[in-house]
Coordinates of C-alpha atoms and ligand atoms in Angstrom, one line a residue:
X13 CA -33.0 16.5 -18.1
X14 CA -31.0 13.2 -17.4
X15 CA -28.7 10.9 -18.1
X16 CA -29.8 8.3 -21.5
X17 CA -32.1 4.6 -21.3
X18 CA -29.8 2.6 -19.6
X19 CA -27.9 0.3 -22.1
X20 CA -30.3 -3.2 -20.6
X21 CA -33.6 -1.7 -21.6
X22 CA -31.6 -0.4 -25.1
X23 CA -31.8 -4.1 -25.5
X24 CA -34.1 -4.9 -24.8
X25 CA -53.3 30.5 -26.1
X26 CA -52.6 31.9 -24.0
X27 CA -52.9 34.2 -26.0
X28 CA -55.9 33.1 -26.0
X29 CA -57.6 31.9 -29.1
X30 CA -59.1 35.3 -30.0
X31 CA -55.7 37.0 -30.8
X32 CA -54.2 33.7 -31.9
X33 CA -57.4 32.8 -34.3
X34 CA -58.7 36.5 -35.0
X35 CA -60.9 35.2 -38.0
X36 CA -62.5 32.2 -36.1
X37 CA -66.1 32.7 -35.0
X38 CA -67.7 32.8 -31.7
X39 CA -69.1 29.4 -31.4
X40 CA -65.9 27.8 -32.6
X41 CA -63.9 29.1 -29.7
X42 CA -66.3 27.7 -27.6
X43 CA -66.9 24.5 -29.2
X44 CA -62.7 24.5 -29.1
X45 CA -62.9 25.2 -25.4
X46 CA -65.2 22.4 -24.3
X47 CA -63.2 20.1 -26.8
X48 CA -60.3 20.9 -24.9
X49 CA -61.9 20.6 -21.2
X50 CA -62.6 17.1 -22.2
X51 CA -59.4 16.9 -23.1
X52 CA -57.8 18.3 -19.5
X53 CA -60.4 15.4 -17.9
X54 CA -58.9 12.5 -20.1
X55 CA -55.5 13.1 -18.8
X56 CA -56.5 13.5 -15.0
X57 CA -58.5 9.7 -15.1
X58 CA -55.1 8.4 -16.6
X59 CA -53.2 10.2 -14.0
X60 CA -55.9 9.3 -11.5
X61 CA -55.4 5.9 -13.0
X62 CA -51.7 5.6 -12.3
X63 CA -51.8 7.1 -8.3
X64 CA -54.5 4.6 -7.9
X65 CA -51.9 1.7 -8.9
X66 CA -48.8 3.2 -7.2
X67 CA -51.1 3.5 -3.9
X68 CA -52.5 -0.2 -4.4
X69 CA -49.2 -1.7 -5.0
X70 CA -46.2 0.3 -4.1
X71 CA -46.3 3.5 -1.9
X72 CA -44.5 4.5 -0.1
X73 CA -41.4 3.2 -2.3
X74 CA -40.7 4.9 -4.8
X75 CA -42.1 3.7 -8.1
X76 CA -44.9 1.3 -8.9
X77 CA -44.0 -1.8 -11.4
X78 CA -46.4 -1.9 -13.4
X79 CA -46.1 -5.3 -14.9
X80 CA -46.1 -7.3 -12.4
X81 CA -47.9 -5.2 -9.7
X82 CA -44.4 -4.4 -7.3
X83 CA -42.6 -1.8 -6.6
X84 CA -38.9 -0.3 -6.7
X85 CA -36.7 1.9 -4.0
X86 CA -34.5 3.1 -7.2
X87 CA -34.5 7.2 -5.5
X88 CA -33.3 6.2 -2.0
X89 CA -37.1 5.0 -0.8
X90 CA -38.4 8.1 -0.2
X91 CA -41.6 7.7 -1.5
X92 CA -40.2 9.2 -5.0
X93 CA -43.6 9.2 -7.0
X94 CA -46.0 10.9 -4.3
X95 CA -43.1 13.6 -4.2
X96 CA -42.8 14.1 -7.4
X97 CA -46.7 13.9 -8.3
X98 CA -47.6 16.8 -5.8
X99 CA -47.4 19.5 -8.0
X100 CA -49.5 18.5 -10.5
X101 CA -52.0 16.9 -8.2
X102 CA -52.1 20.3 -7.0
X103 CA -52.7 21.8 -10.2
X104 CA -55.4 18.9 -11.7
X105 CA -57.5 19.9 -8.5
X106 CA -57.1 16.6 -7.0
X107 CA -57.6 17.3 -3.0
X108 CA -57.2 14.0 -1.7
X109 CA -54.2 13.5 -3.7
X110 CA -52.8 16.3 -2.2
X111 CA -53.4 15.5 1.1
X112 CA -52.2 12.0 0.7
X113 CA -48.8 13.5 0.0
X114 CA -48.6 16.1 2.3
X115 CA -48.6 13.5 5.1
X116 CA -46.4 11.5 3.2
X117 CA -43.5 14.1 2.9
X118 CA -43.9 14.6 6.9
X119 CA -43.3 11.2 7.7
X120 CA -40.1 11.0 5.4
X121 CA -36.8 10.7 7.2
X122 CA -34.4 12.5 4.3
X123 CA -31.3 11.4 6.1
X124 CA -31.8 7.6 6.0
X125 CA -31.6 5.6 2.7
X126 CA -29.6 2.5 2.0
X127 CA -28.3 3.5 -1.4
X128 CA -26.0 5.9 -2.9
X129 CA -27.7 9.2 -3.3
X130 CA -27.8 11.2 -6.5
X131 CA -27.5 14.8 -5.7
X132 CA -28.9 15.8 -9.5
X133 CA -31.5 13.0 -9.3
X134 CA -32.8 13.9 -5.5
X135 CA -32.6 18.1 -5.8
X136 CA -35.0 17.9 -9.1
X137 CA -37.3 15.4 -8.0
X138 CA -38.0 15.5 -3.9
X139 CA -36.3 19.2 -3.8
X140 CA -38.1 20.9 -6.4
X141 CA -41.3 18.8 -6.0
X142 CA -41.3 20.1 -2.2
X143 CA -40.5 23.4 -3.0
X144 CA -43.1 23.7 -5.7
X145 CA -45.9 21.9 -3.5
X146 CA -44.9 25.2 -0.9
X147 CA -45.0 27.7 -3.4
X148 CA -48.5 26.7 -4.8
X149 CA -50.3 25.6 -1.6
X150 CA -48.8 29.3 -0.3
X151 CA -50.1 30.9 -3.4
X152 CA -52.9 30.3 -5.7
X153 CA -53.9 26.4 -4.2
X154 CA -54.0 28.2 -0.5
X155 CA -57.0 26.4 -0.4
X156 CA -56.3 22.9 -0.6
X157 CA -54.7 21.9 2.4
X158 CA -56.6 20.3 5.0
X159 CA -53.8 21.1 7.3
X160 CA -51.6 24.0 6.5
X161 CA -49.2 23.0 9.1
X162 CA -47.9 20.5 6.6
X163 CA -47.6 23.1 4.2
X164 CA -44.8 25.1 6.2
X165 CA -43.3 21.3 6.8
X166 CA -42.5 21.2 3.1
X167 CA -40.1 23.7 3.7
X168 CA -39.0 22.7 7.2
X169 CA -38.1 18.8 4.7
X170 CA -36.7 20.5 1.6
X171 CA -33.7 22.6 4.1
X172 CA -33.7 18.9 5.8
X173 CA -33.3 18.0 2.6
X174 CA -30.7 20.2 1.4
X175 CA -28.9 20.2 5.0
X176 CA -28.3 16.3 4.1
X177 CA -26.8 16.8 0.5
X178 CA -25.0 20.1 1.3
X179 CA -21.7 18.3 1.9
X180 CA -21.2 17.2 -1.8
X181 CA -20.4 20.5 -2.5
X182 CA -17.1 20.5 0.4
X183 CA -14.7 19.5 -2.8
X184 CA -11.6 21.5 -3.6
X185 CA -13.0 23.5 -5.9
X186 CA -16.7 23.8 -5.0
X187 CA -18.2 21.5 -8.0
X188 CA -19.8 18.8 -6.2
X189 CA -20.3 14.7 -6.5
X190 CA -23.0 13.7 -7.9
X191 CA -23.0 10.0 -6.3
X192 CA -22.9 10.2 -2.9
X193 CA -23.0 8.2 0.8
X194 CA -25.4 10.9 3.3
X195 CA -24.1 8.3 5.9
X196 CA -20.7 8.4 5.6
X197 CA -20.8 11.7 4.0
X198 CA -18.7 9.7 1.5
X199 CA -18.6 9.7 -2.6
X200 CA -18.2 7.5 -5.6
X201 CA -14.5 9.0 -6.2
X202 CA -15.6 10.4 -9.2
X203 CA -12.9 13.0 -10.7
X204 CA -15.3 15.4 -13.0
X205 CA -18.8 15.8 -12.5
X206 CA -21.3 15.8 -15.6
X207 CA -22.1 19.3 -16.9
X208 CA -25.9 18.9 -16.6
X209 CA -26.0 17.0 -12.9
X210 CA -23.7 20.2 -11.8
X211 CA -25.6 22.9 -13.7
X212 CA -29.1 21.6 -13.1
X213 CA -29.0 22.7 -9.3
X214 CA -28.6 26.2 -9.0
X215 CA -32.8 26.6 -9.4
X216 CA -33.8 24.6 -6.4
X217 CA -30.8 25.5 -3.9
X218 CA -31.2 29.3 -5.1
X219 CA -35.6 28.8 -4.4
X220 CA -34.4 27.0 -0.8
X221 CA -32.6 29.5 0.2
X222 CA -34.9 32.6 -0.7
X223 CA -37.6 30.9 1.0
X224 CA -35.4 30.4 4.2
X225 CA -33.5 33.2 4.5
X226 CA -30.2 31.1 4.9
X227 CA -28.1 32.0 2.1
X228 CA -26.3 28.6 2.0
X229 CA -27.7 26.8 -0.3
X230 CA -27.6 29.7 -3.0
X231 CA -23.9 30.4 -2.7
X232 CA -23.0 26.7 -2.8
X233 CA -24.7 26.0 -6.1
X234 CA -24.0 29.3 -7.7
X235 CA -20.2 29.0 -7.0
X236 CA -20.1 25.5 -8.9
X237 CA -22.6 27.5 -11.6
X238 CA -19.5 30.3 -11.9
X239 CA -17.2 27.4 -13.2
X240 CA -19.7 26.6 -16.2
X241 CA -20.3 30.7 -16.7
X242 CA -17.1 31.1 -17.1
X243 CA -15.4 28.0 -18.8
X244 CA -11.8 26.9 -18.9
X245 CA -9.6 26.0 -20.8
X246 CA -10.8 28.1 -24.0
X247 CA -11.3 24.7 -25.4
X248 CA -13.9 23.7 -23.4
X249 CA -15.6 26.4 -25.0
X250 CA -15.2 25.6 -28.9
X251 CA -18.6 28.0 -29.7
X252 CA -19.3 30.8 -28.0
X253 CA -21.7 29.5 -25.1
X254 CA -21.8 26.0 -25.9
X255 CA -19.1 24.4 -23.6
X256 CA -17.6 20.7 -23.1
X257 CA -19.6 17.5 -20.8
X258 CA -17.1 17.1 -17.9
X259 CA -15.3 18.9 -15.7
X260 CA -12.8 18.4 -12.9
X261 CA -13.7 18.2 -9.4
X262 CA -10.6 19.3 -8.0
X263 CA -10.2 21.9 -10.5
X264 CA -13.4 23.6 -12.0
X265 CA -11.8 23.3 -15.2
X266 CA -13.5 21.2 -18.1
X267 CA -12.0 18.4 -19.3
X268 CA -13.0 18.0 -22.5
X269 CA -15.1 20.2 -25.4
X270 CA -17.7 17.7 -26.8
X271 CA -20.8 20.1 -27.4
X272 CA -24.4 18.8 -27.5
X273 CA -28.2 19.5 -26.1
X274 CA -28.2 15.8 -25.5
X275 CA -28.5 13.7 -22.1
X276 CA -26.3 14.9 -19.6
X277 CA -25.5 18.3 -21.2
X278 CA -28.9 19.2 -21.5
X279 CA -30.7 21.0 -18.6
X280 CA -27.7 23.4 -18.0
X281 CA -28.7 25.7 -21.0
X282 CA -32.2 25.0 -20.0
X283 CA -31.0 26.2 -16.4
X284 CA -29.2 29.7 -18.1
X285 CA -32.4 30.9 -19.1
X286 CA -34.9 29.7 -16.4
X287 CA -32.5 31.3 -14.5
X288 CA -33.1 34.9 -15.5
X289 CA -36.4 34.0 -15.6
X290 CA -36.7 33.5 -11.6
X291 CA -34.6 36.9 -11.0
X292 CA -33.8 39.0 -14.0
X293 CA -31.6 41.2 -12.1
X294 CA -29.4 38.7 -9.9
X295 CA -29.1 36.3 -13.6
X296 CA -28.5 38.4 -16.1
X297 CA -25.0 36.7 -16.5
X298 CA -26.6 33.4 -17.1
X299 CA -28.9 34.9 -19.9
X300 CA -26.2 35.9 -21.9
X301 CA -24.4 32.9 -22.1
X302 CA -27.7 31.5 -23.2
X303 CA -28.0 34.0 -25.7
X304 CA -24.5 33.0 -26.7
X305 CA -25.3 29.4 -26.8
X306 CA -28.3 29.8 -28.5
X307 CA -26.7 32.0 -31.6
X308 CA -24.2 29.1 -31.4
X309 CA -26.1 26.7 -31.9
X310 CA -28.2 27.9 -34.8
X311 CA -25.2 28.7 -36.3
X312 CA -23.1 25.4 -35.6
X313 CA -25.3 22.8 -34.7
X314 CA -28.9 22.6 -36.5
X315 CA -29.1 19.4 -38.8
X316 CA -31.3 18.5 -41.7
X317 CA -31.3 15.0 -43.0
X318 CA -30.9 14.5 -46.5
X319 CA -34.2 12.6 -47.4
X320 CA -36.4 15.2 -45.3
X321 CA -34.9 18.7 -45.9
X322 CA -37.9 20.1 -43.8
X323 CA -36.5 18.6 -40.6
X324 CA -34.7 20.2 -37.9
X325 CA -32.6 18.3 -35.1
X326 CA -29.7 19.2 -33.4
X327 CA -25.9 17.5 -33.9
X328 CA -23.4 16.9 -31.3
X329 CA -19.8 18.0 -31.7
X330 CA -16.6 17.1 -30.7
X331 CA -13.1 18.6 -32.1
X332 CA -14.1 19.4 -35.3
X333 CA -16.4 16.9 -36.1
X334 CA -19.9 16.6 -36.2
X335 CA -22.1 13.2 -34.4
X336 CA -25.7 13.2 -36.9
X337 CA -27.7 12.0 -33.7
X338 CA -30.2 13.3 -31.3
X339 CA -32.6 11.7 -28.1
X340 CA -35.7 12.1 -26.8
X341 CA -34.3 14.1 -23.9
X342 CA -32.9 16.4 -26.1
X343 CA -36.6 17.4 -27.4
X344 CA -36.3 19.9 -24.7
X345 CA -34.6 22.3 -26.7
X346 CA -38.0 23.6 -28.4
X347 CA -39.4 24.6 -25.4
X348 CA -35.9 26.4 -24.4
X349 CA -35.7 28.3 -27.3
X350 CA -39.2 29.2 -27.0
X351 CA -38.9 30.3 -23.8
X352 CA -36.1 32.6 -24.2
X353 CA -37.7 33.9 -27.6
X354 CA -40.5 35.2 -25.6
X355 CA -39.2 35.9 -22.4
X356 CA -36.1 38.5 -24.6
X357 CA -38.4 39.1 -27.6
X358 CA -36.5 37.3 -30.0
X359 CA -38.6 36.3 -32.9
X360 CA -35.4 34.6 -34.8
X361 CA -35.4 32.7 -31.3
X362 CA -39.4 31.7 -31.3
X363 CA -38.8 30.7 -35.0
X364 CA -36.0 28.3 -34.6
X365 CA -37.8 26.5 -31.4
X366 CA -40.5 26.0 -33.7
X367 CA -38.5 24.4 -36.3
X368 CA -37.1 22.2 -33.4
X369 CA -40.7 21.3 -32.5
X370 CA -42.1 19.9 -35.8
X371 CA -38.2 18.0 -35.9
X372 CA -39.6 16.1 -32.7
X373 CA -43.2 16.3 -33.9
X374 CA -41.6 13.9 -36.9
X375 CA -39.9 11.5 -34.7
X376 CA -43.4 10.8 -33.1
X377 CA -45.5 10.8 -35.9
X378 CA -43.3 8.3 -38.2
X379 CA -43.6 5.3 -36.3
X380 CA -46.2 2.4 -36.0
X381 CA -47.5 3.5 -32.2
X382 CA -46.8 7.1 -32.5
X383 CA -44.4 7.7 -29.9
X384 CA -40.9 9.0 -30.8
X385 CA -37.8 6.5 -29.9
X386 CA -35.1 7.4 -27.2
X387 CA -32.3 7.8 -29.7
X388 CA -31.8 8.5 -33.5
X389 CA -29.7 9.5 -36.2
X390 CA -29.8 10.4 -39.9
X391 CA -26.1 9.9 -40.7
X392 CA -26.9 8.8 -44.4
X393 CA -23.5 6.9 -44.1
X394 CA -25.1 4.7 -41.1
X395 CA -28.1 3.7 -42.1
X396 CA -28.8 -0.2 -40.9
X397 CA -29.7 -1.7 -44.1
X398 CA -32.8 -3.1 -42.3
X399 CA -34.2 0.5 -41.7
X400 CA -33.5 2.1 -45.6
X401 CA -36.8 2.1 -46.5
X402 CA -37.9 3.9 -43.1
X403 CA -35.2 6.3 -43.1
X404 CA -35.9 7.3 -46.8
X405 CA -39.5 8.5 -45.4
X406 CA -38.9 9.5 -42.3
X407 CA -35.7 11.2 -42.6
X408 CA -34.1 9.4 -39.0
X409 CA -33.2 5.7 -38.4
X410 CA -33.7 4.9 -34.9
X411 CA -30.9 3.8 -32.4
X412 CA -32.9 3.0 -29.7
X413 CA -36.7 2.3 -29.5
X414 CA -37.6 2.3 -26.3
X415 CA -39.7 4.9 -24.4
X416 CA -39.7 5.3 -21.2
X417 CA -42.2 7.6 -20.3
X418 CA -39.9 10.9 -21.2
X419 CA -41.6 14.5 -21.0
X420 CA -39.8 16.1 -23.3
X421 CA -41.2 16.5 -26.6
X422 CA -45.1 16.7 -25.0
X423 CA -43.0 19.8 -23.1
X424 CA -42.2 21.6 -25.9
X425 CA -45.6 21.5 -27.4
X426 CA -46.6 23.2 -24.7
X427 CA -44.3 26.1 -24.8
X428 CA -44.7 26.4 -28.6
X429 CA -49.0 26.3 -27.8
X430 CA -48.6 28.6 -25.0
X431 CA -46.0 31.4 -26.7
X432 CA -48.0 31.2 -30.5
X433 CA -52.0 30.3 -29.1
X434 CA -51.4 27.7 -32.4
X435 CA -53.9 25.1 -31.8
X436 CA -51.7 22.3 -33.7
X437 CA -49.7 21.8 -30.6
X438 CA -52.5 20.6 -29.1
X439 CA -53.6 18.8 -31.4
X440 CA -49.8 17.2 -31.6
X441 CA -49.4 16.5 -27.8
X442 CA -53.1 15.1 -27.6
X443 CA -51.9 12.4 -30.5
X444 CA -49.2 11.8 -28.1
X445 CA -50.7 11.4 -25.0
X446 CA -53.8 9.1 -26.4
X447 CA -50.6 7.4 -28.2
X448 CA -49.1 6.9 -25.2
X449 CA -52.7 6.0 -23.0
X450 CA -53.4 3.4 -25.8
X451 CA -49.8 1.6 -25.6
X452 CA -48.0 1.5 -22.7
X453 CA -51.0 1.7 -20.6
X454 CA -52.0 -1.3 -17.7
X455 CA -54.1 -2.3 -15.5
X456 CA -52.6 -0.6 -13.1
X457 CA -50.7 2.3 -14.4
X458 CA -48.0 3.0 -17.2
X459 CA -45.4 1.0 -18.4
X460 CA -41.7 1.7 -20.3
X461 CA -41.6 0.4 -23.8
X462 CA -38.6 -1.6 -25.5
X463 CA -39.9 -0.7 -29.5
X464 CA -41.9 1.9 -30.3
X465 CA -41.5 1.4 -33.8
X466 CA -43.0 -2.4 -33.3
X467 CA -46.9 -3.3 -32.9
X468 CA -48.1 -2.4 -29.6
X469 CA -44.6 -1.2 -28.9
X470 CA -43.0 -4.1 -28.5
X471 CA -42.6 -5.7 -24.6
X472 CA -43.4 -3.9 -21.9
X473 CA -40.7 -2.9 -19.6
X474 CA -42.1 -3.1 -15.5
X475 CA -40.5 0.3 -14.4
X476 CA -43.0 3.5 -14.4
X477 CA -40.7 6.5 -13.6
X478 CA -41.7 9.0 -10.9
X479 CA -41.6 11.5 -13.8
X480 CA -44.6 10.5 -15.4
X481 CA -46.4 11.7 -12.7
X482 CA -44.5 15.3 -12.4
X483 CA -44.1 15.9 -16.1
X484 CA -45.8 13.6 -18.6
X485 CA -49.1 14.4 -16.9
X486 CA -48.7 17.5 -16.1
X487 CA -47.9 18.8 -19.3
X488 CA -50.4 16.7 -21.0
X489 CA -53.2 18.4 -18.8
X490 CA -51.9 22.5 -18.3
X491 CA -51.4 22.6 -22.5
X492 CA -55.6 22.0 -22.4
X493 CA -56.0 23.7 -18.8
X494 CA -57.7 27.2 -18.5
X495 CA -54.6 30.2 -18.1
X496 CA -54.0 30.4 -14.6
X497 CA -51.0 32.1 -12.8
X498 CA -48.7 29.1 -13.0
X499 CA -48.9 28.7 -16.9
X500 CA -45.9 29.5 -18.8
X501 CA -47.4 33.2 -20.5
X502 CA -45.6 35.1 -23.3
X503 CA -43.5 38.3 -22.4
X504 CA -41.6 38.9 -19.3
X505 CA -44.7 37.9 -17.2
X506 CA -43.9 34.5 -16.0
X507 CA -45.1 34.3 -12.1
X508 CA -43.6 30.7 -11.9
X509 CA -40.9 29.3 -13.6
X510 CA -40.6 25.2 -14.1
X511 CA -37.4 23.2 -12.6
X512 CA -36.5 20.5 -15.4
X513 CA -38.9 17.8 -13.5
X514 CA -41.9 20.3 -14.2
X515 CA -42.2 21.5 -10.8
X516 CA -43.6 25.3 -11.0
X517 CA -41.7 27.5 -8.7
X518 CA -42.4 31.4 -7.9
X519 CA -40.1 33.4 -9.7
X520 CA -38.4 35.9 -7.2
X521 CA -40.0 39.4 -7.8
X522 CA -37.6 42.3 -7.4
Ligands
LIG629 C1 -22.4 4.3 3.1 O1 -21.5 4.3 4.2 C2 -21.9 3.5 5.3 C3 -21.0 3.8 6.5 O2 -19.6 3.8 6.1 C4 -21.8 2.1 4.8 O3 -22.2 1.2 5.9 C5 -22.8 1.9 3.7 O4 -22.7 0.6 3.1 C6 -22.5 2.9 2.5 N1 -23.6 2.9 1.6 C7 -23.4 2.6 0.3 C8 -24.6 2.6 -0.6 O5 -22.3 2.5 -0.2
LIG630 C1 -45.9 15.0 -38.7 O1 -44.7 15.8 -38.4 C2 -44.5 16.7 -39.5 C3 -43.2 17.4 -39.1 O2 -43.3 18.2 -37.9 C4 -45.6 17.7 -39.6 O3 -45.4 18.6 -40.7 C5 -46.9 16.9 -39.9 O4 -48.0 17.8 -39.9 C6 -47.1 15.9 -38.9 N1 -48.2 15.0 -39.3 C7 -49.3 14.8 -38.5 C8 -50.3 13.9 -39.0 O5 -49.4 15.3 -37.4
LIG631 C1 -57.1 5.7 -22.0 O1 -57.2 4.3 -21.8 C2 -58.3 3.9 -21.1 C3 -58.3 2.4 -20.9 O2 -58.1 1.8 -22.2 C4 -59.6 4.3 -21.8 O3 -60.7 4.0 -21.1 C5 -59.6 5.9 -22.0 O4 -60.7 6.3 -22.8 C6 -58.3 6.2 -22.7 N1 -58.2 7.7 -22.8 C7 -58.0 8.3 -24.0 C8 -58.0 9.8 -24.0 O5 -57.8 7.7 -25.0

């Protein structure tokens, strides 16, 4: 989804249970159903616990410090955190909430900001949370709005929105900046763009533009897509479907062939297949080179460490050798592969995200507070000598113990609950959530931690991330939630697709 910890904090059933569970009895469904309603209700008083914080001590900036009771503008001061907690306000029922934010977003002036502007950063966060927020309170939360006239002013902000950033994309070859001035309609100078901040758009600016009418916005992001769909030099593409990190503004062409799932490669093959998920027939294209990508990388890049056989991560390469490390953000790729396994009917796909799951599963339930670290590796010829007896149990050493409120491994417990009705994944992203409720919890919302592998998980880091409002509560809550039309369902019935911040958007019908 994004770019890694920054190097300072580094230092510091769907299916329903009856055809999941055909030989459990009647009153164990519903003592499981009730179980897991109390469940849903513990997750909305810790998210009602957090929007009471950000309100008491930082809106409208963008994200509460939870430490010492401030705030930060750290995504341009737009009010970040109410953006980015609509949707799942929305779906956790929370009325006021949602009215809160829907007079927020009309009082936000999206072409004034006193910082540099992350085009990647802003179109998955205030884009896609706007977006969603429309296609819910147009759809199956009609009722919530108290005035629906700010519904349609979602939309009228999100093309404001867009109409701000759409220069970035005025570059030689049509691959935008990803750092840019909205005032001076200026950029950072950069030479290559990342390969996830360019093919991490194409959802949101395609959604803007079918809900508009105004094509713009779709053919400006699919044109910098074709450059990724269709990679050059040949080696930028040393797999079939797994392609290099950078590539050339000027140019289109990729400037190097380092292959990984990792931070800032990562939400482009989670795009490919979300992707033909919104509009099979206008994507097809970018299914295929996910198919491609994912045969590669079962193939070329699944790792087992060598004390713990049994576990599944995913390497990193780069000209012909291998890198034995992963990252938290990488625990996305379970949920990919599960969602393309059910979406094409691909069991060998379902299968492998699975394997990936209990690989991330591990990383959580090895350490002292139960939360996974932001980096590991299992590179038996790096091992610090102050972590041999850990790594001999837990098959990983870690590289860097902080968490900072990442999504992505409670995200692919939800796909892996959703496509086999197992009830172990929610039993898994439960222990994470009370894990995470129990240690980097404050008085007044949730805090980053430097060491999770330390008691209490070691300091406490005053930054609580927008996106523990858009995704680490939301998929905390919908894995327990009753089926409803925005749940990820098995099959090629998906009425909403999620961008990488968790925001639900319709899929286009056709
Ligand atoms: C953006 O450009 C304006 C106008 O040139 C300038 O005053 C401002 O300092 C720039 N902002 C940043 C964050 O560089
Ligand atoms: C810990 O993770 C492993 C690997 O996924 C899994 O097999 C095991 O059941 C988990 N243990 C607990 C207590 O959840
Ligand atoms: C979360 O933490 C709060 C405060 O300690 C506590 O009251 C609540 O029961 C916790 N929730 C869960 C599910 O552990």
């Amino acid at each position: 989804m994004r770019v890694p910890a920054p190097l300072s904090l580094v230092a510091l059933g769907l299916v329903g249970s009856t055809v999941a569970h055909p030989l459990i009895d009647h009153e164990e469904v519903l003592g499981r159903k009730s179980d897991s309603q109390e469940k849903a209700e513990a997750v909305k008083e810790a998210f009602q616990h957090a929007w009471d914080g950000y309100m008491k001590y930082a809106y409208p900036h963008d994200e509460l410090h939870p430490v010492s009771n401030g705030y930060g503008d750290s995504r341009n001061g737009w009010g970040a955190s109410a953006v980015d907690a609509l949707s799942t306000a929305i779906i956790m029922g929370k009325t006021d909430v949602v009215n809160t934010i829907l007079d927020h977003v009309s009082k936000v002036d999206y072409s004034q900001t006193d910082s540099e502007v992350s085009l990647f950063e802003t179109t998955i966060r205030y884009l896609g949370g706007m977006l969603s927020g429309y296609d819910l309170l147009k759809g199956p939360a009609a009722r919530m709005a108290h005035n629906p006239g700010l519904v349609d002013t979602l939309l009228v902000q999100a093309k404001n929105l867009g109409d701000v950033l759409k220069f970035a994309f005025d570059t030689g070859s049509g691959v935008p900046y990803n750092n840019i001035n909205i005032t001076s309609k200026g950029n950072d100078g950069s030479s290559a763009n990342g390969l996830a901040v360019t093919g991490t758009l194409v959802l949101e600016w395609t959604r803007l533009s079918d809900l508009t009418g105004d094509d713009e916005y779709a053919s400006l992001s699919q044109k910098a897509e074709s450059y990724l769909l269709n990679p050059k030099p040949s080696s930028a593409e040393p797999f079939p479907g797994l392609v290099g990190s950078n590539i050339d503004i000027a140019t289109g062409k990729f400037t190097d062939g380092h292959v990984s799932w990792d931070g800032g490669d990562d939400s482009f093959y989670e795009y490919l297949i979300k992707m033909f998920v919104y509009d099979p027939t206008r994507f097809a294209l970018y299914k295929d080179r996910w198919v491609l990508a994912a045969e590669s990388t079962i193939e070329h890049l699944q790792a087992h460490p060598e004390p713990r056989p049994d576990l599944t991560w995913l390497a990193s390469y780069d000209s012909g050798s291998y890198s034995l490390n992963s990252q938290h953000l990488t625990c996305f790729d379970g949920g990919s592969f599960l969602l393309g396994g059910t979406v094409l009917n691909r069991q060998d796909f379902i299968d492998f995200g699975l394997e990936l799951v209990h690989g991330c599963e591990a990383t959580y339930n090895s350490t002292l507070t139960k939360i996974g670290p932001d980096s590991w590796g299992w590179d038996p010829k790096q091992v610090p000598s102050d972590q041999k007896e850990f790594y001999e149990k837990a098959g990983f050493y870690i590289t860097s113990g902080a968490y900072i409120l990442r999504p992505e491994v409670i995200e692919s417990f939800y796909y892996a609950y959703r496509v086999t009705g197992k009830e172990i994944y929610r039993d898994w992203a439960w222990n994470a959530f009370v894990a995470i409720n129990a240690t980097a919890r404050t008085d007044s919302g949730f805090a980053a931690l430097s060491d999770v592998n330390a008691p209490n998980g070691g300091s406490k880091y005053d930054n609580q991330e927008s996106f523990l409002f858009a995704e680490v509560m939301k998929y905390s809550y919908i894995i327990h939630a009753e089926d409803a039309e925005w749940q990820v369902q098995t099959g090629g019935k998906n009425n909403f697709v999620f961008n990488t911040e968790a925001h639900p958007v319709r899929v286009q019908h056709t």
